[in-house]
CSV table of C-alpha atoms and ligand atoms in Angstrom, one decimal:
chain,number,residue,atom,x,y,z
A,6,MET,CA,15.4,-9.3,-29.2
A,7,VAL,CA,13.1,-6.5,-28.1
A,8,SER,CA,11.9,-5.2,-31.5
A,9,ASP,CA,9.0,-7.1,-33.0
A,10,SER,CA,8.5,-8.8,-29.6
A,11,ILE,CA,5.4,-9.3,-27.5
A,12,ALA,CA,6.1,-8.3,-23.9
A,13,VAL,CA,3.8,-9.0,-20.9
A,14,VAL,CA,4.6,-6.7,-17.9
A,15,THR,CA,2.7,-7.4,-14.7
A,16,GLY,CA,2.0,-4.4,-12.5
A,17,GLY,CA,2.5,-2.2,-15.5
A,18,GLY,CA,-0.2,0.4,-14.5
A,19,ARG,CA,2.2,2.7,-12.6
A,20,GLY,CA,5.6,3.1,-11.1
A,21,ILE,CA,8.5,0.9,-12.3
A,22,GLY,CA,6.2,-1.3,-14.3
A,23,GLN,CA,4.9,1.7,-16.3
A,24,ALA,CA,8.5,2.8,-17.0
A,25,ILE,CA,9.4,-0.7,-18.2
A,26,CYS,CA,6.3,-0.8,-20.5
A,27,THR,CA,7.3,2.5,-22.0
A,28,ARG,CA,11.0,1.6,-22.5
A,29,LEU,CA,10.1,-1.8,-24.1
A,30,ALA,CA,7.8,0.1,-26.5
A,31,GLN,CA,10.5,2.6,-27.3
A,32,ASP,CA,12.7,-0.4,-28.2
A,33,GLY,CA,10.0,-1.7,-30.5
A,34,ALA,CA,8.0,-4.2,-28.5
A,35,ASP,CA,4.2,-4.5,-28.4
A,36,VAL,CA,3.2,-4.4,-24.7
A,37,VAL,CA,0.6,-6.2,-22.6
A,38,ILE,CA,-0.1,-4.4,-19.3
A,39,ALA,CA,-1.4,-6.9,-16.7
A,40,ASP,CA,-2.4,-5.1,-13.6
A,41,LEU,CA,-5.1,-5.1,-10.9
A,42,ASP,CA,-6.0,-1.5,-11.5
A,43,ALA,CA,-8.0,-1.0,-14.7
A,44,ASP,CA,-7.9,2.8,-14.6
A,45,GLU,CA,-4.2,3.2,-14.1
A,46,MET,CA,-3.4,0.9,-17.0
A,47,GLN,CA,-5.0,3.4,-19.4
A,48,GLU,CA,-2.2,5.9,-19.0
A,49,THR,CA,0.4,3.2,-19.6
A,50,LYS,CA,-1.5,2.1,-22.7
A,51,ARG,CA,-1.5,5.6,-23.9
A,52,LEU,CA,2.3,5.9,-23.4
A,53,VAL,CA,3.0,2.6,-25.3
A,54,GLU,CA,0.8,3.7,-28.2
A,55,ALA,CA,2.5,7.1,-28.2
A,56,GLU,CA,5.7,5.1,-29.2
A,57,GLY,CA,3.9,3.7,-32.1
A,58,GLN,CA,3.5,0.2,-30.6
A,59,ARG,CA,0.4,-1.9,-29.9
A,60,ALA,CA,-0.8,-2.0,-26.3
A,61,LEU,CA,-3.3,-4.3,-24.6
A,62,ALA,CA,-4.4,-3.7,-21.0
A,63,VAL,CA,-5.8,-6.8,-19.3
A,64,GLU,CA,-7.1,-6.6,-15.7
A,65,THR,CA,-5.1,-9.3,-13.9
A,66,ASP,CA,-4.6,-10.5,-10.4
A,67,VAL,CA,-1.3,-12.3,-10.6
A,68,SER,CA,-2.0,-14.1,-7.3
A,69,GLU,CA,-5.1,-15.9,-8.8
A,70,GLN,CA,-4.5,-18.8,-11.1
A,71,GLU,CA,-7.7,-18.3,-13.1
A,72,SER,CA,-7.0,-14.7,-13.6
A,73,VAL,CA,-3.5,-15.4,-14.9
A,74,ARG,CA,-4.8,-18.2,-17.2
A,75,SER,CA,-7.4,-16.0,-18.8
A,76,THR,CA,-4.9,-13.1,-19.3
A,77,VAL,CA,-2.5,-15.4,-21.1
A,78,ASP,CA,-5.3,-16.9,-23.2
A,79,ARG,CA,-6.4,-13.3,-24.1
A,80,VAL,CA,-2.8,-12.3,-25.1
A,81,LEU,CA,-2.4,-15.4,-27.2
A,82,ASP,CA,-5.7,-14.7,-28.9
A,83,GLU,CA,-4.7,-11.1,-29.7
A,84,PHE,CA,-1.0,-11.5,-30.5
A,85,GLY,CA,-0.3,-15.2,-30.9
A,86,GLN,CA,3.0,-15.3,-29.1
A,87,ILE,CA,4.8,-14.1,-25.9
A,88,ASP,CA,8.5,-13.4,-26.1
A,89,ILE,CA,9.1,-11.3,-22.9
A,90,LEU,CA,7.7,-11.6,-19.4
A,91,VAL,CA,8.5,-9.1,-16.8
A,92,ASN,CA,7.2,-10.1,-13.3
A,93,ASN,CA,7.1,-6.7,-11.8
A,94,ALA,CA,3.8,-6.7,-9.7
A,95,GLY,CA,4.6,-6.6,-6.1
A,96,ILE,CA,3.4,-5.3,-2.8
A,97,ALA,CA,5.3,-3.9,0.2
A,98,GLY,CA,3.6,-6.0,2.8
A,99,PRO,CA,3.5,-5.0,6.5
A,100,THR,CA,6.0,-3.0,8.3
A,101,SER,CA,6.0,-4.5,11.8
A,102,PRO,CA,8.1,-6.6,14.1
A,103,CYS,CA,8.0,-10.2,13.1
A,104,GLU,CA,5.9,-11.3,16.1
A,105,GLU,CA,3.2,-8.8,15.4
A,106,ILE,CA,2.6,-9.8,11.8
A,107,GLU,CA,-0.7,-11.4,11.0
A,108,GLN,CA,-0.8,-14.6,9.0
A,109,THR,CA,-3.1,-12.8,6.5
A,110,GLU,CA,-0.4,-10.1,5.9
A,111,TRP,CA,2.3,-12.7,5.5
A,112,ASP,CA,0.2,-14.8,3.1
A,113,ALA,CA,-0.9,-11.7,1.0
A,114,THR,CA,2.8,-10.8,0.5
A,115,MET,CA,3.7,-14.3,-0.5
A,116,ASP,CA,0.7,-14.6,-2.8
A,117,VAL,CA,1.5,-11.5,-4.9
A,118,ASN,CA,5.3,-11.4,-4.8
A,119,LEU,CA,6.1,-15.1,-5.1
A,120,ARG,CA,3.1,-17.0,-6.2
A,121,GLY,CA,2.4,-14.4,-8.8
A,122,PRO,CA,5.6,-14.9,-10.8
A,123,PHE,CA,5.2,-18.7,-10.4
A,124,PHE,CA,1.7,-18.6,-11.9
A,125,MET,CA,2.8,-16.2,-14.7
A,126,CYS,CA,5.8,-18.4,-15.6
A,127,ARG,CA,3.8,-21.7,-15.3
A,128,GLU,CA,1.3,-20.4,-17.9
A,129,ILE,CA,3.8,-18.7,-20.2
A,130,LEU,CA,6.7,-21.2,-20.3
A,131,PRO,CA,5.0,-23.7,-22.5
A,132,VAL,CA,4.5,-20.9,-25.1
A,133,MET,CA,8.2,-19.9,-24.9
A,134,LYS,CA,9.4,-23.5,-25.0
A,135,ASP,CA,7.3,-24.2,-28.1
A,136,ARG,CA,8.9,-21.2,-29.8
A,137,GLY,CA,12.4,-21.9,-28.5
A,138,PHE,CA,12.8,-18.4,-27.2
A,139,GLY,CA,12.0,-16.3,-24.2
A,140,ARG,CA,13.2,-13.6,-21.9
A,141,ILE,CA,11.9,-13.5,-18.3
A,142,VAL,CA,12.9,-10.6,-15.9
A,143,ASN,CA,11.8,-10.8,-12.3
A,144,ILE,CA,11.8,-7.6,-10.3
A,145,SER,CA,13.2,-8.5,-6.9
A,146,SER,CA,14.8,-6.0,-4.5
A,147,VAL,CA,18.0,-5.3,-2.7
A,148,THR,CA,15.9,-6.0,0.4
A,149,GLY,CA,16.2,-9.6,-0.6
A,150,LYS,CA,19.9,-9.2,0.2
A,151,LYS,CA,20.3,-6.4,2.7
A,152,PRO,CA,18.0,-6.4,5.7
A,153,LEU,CA,15.3,-3.7,6.0
A,154,LEU,CA,13.9,-3.2,9.5
A,155,ASN,CA,10.5,-4.8,10.2
A,156,ARG,CA,10.0,-6.1,6.7
A,157,THR,CA,10.5,-9.9,7.1
A,158,PRO,CA,7.7,-11.0,4.7
A,159,TYR,CA,8.8,-8.7,1.9
A,160,ALA,CA,12.5,-9.6,2.3
A,161,ALA,CA,11.6,-13.3,2.3
A,162,THR,CA,9.7,-13.0,-0.9
A,163,LYS,CA,12.4,-11.0,-2.7
A,164,MET,CA,15.2,-13.4,-1.7
A,165,GLY,CA,12.9,-16.2,-2.6
A,166,LEU,CA,12.4,-14.7,-6.1
A,167,ILE,CA,16.2,-14.8,-6.6
A,168,GLY,CA,16.2,-18.6,-5.8
A,169,PHE,CA,13.3,-19.0,-8.2
A,170,THR,CA,15.2,-17.1,-10.9
A,171,ARG,CA,18.3,-19.2,-10.6
A,172,THR,CA,16.5,-22.5,-10.6
A,173,LEU,CA,14.3,-21.6,-13.4
A,174,ALA,CA,17.3,-20.3,-15.5
A,175,LEU,CA,18.8,-23.8,-15.0
A,176,GLU,CA,15.6,-25.5,-16.1
A,177,VAL,CA,15.0,-23.6,-19.3
A,178,GLY,CA,18.3,-22.4,-20.7
A,179,GLU,CA,18.3,-25.2,-23.3
A,180,TYR,CA,15.2,-23.6,-24.9
A,181,ASP,CA,17.0,-20.2,-25.3
A,182,ILE,CA,14.9,-18.8,-22.4
A,183,ASN,CA,16.9,-16.5,-20.1
A,184,VAL,CA,15.7,-15.8,-16.6
A,185,ASN,CA,17.2,-12.9,-14.6
A,186,ALA,CA,16.3,-10.8,-11.7
A,187,ILE,CA,16.8,-7.1,-11.1
A,188,CYS,CA,17.2,-5.9,-7.5
A,189,PRO,CA,16.2,-2.2,-7.4
A,190,GLY,CA,17.4,0.0,-4.5
A,191,SER,CA,15.1,2.7,-3.3
A,192,VAL,CA,13.4,4.0,-6.3
A,193,ASP,CA,12.2,7.6,-6.1
A,194,GLY,CA,8.4,8.0,-6.3
A,195,PRO,CA,5.1,7.8,-4.4
A,196,ARG,CA,5.6,4.1,-3.3
A,197,ILE,CA,9.0,4.7,-1.6
A,198,ARG,CA,7.7,7.9,0.0
A,199,GLY,CA,5.0,5.8,1.6
A,200,VAL,CA,7.6,3.3,2.9
A,201,PHE,CA,9.7,6.2,4.3
A,202,GLU,CA,6.5,7.4,6.1
A,203,GLN,CA,5.9,4.0,7.6
A,204,GLN,CA,9.5,3.6,8.7
A,205,ALA,CA,9.5,7.1,10.3
A,206,GLU,CA,6.3,6.2,12.2
A,207,ALA,CA,7.7,2.8,13.3
A,208,THR,CA,11.0,4.3,14.6
A,209,GLY,CA,9.7,7.7,15.8
A,210,ARG,CA,11.9,9.8,13.5
A,211,SER,CA,11.1,12.4,10.9
A,212,TYR,CA,10.4,11.6,7.2
A,213,ASP,CA,13.4,13.8,6.2
A,214,ASP,CA,15.7,11.9,8.5
A,215,VAL,CA,14.6,8.5,7.1
A,216,ARG,CA,15.0,9.7,3.5
A,217,ALA,CA,18.4,11.2,4.1
A,218,GLU,CA,19.6,8.0,5.8
A,219,THR,CA,18.5,6.0,2.8
A,220,GLU,CA,20.2,8.3,0.3
A,221,ALA,CA,23.4,8.1,2.4
A,222,GLN,CA,23.4,4.3,1.9
A,223,SER,CA,24.4,5.0,-1.7
A,224,PRO,CA,28.0,6.0,-2.5
A,225,ARG,CA,26.4,8.5,-4.8
A,226,ASN,CA,24.1,9.7,-2.0
A,227,GLU,CA,21.0,9.3,-4.1
A,228,LEU,CA,17.9,7.2,-4.9
A,229,VAL,CA,17.4,5.3,-8.1
A,230,GLN,CA,15.0,6.5,-10.9
A,231,ARG,CA,12.5,4.1,-12.3
A,232,GLU,CA,13.9,4.6,-15.8
A,233,ASP,CA,17.2,3.1,-14.5
A,234,ILE,CA,15.3,-0.2,-13.8
A,235,ALA,CA,13.6,0.0,-17.1
A,236,SER,CA,16.8,0.3,-19.1
A,237,VAL,CA,18.4,-2.7,-17.4
A,238,ALA,CA,15.2,-4.7,-18.0
A,239,ALA,CA,15.3,-3.8,-21.7
A,240,TYR,CA,19.0,-4.7,-21.9
A,241,LEU,CA,18.3,-8.1,-20.4
A,242,CYS,CA,15.7,-8.7,-23.1
A,243,SER,CA,18.1,-7.6,-25.9
A,244,GLU,CA,20.4,-9.6,-28.1
A,245,GLU,CA,23.4,-8.1,-26.4
A,246,ALA,CA,22.4,-9.9,-23.2
A,247,ALA,CA,21.9,-13.3,-24.8
A,248,ARG,CA,24.4,-15.0,-22.6
A,249,ILE,CA,23.3,-13.5,-19.3
A,250,THR,CA,21.0,-15.8,-17.4
A,251,GLY,CA,20.3,-16.7,-13.8
A,252,GLN,CA,21.7,-13.4,-12.5
A,253,ASP,CA,20.4,-10.9,-9.9
A,254,ILE,CA,21.5,-7.5,-10.9
A,255,ASN,CA,21.5,-4.6,-8.4
A,256,VAL,CA,20.4,-1.3,-9.7
A,257,SER,CA,20.8,0.6,-6.4
A,258,ALA,CA,23.2,3.5,-7.0
A,259,GLY,CA,25.7,1.3,-5.2
A,260,LYS,CA,23.7,0.8,-2.0
A,261,VAL,CA,24.2,-3.0,-2.2
A,262,MET,CA,27.3,-4.5,-3.9
A,263,TYR,CA,26.7,-8.2,-3.6
B,327,NAD,N1,9.9,1.4,-5.5
B,327,NAD,C1,11.0,0.9,-5.0
B,327,NAD,O1,11.7,1.6,-4.3
B,327,NAD,C2,11.3,-0.6,-5.2
B,327,NAD,C3,12.5,-1.1,-4.7
B,327,NAD,C4,12.8,-2.4,-4.9
B,327,NAD,C5,11.9,-3.2,-5.5
B,327,NAD,N2,10.7,-2.8,-5.9
B,327,NAD,C6,9.8,-3.7,-6.6
B,327,NAD,O2,9.5,-3.2,-7.9
B,327,NAD,C7,8.2,-3.6,-8.2
B,327,NAD,C8,7.4,-2.4,-8.6
B,327,NAD,O3,7.4,-1.5,-7.6
B,327,NAD,P1,6.7,-0.1,-7.7
B,327,NAD,O4,7.4,0.8,-6.7
B,327,NAD,O5,6.6,0.4,-9.1
B,327,NAD,O6,5.2,-0.4,-7.1
B,327,NAD,P2,3.8,0.3,-7.2
B,327,NAD,O7,3.1,0.0,-6.0
B,327,NAD,O8,4.0,1.7,-7.6
B,327,NAD,O9,3.2,-0.4,-8.5
B,327,NAD,C9,2.9,-1.8,-8.4
B,327,NAD,C10,1.8,-2.2,-9.4
B,327,NAD,O10,1.5,-3.6,-9.3
B,327,NAD,C11,0.1,-3.7,-9.3
B,327,NAD,N3,-0.3,-4.9,-8.5
B,327,NAD,C12,-0.3,-5.0,-7.2
B,327,NAD,N4,-0.7,-6.2,-6.9
B,327,NAD,C13,-1.0,-6.9,-8.0
B,327,NAD,C14,-1.6,-8.1,-8.3
B,327,NAD,N5,-2.0,-9.0,-7.4
B,327,NAD,N6,-1.8,-8.4,-9.6
B,327,NAD,C15,-1.4,-7.6,-10.6
B,327,NAD,N7,-0.9,-6.3,-10.4
B,327,NAD,C16,-0.7,-6.0,-9.1
B,327,NAD,C17,-0.4,-2.4,-8.7
B,327,NAD,O11,-1.8,-2.2,-9.1
B,327,NAD,C18,0.6,-1.4,-9.3
B,327,NAD,O12,0.1,-0.9,-10.5
B,327,NAD,C19,7.7,-4.4,-7.0
B,327,NAD,O13,7.8,-5.8,-7.2
B,327,NAD,C20,8.5,-3.9,-5.9
B,327,NAD,O14,8.6,-4.8,-4.8
B,327,NAD,C21,10.4,-1.5,-5.8
């Protein structure tokens, strides 16, 4: 159930996370925005409040255990419960051939994209288990399934997040806690434009060529909008999706079909 829920969305300060916060608020949830960037969260907070819902912005580094702990404590102090967790915070990591990647780059990608969801779930699951209800949505990527040139650390984290999702779903189903992943395709916006620029530089092609090539991977010849991801996240938290768990759902305009 989304209405009257308390939702925590990591990386909610901008991009897909901001769209998810706004959509959950439209569906009646109060929203906690947990992001590294204190300034960016203010705009999301305004968007949630504009929907008539309560919003709390908490500066959080999902890769740091103490930061995650203090965020969860703060949410419980303010709202007393957590019904929905969306693990959305993620970083692109390096774009380089595998043998040129530094250990620090590899570790940073793992720390945010995999350790972050682990820390968030580890802190919030006891609260959900006590209540006998929870909805967890992990934002993976089609790159966890379909290779993307020179992005080994990112791909490893996003496929890893699918394994994490399935195994956790198995563990917590008996508590009415559902765990699903969404695998977005290329979502239009500043982040993907940066990725296109990096790909263009790495392969010596123009930005327009890289973008057109990506669009052509969709049978619809288009990118995905961030609101498409938000509506599937809201659906997975709704009563209609009560018997959907352990799934990884592509929202990719058909770019990936498995
Ligand atoms: N944009 C795409 O095309 C696309 C495609 C597939 C999957 N994804 C995934 O969707 C998610 C959101 O992507 P986006 O494009 O909106 O990204 P974005 O870079 O626009 O936003 C990410 C947000 O996460 C926050 N963040 C980063 N590290 C953090 C940390 N350690 N702790 C807390 N917050 C942190 C950032 O401050 C930012 O607000 C990511 O997991 C990404 O891998 C995106």
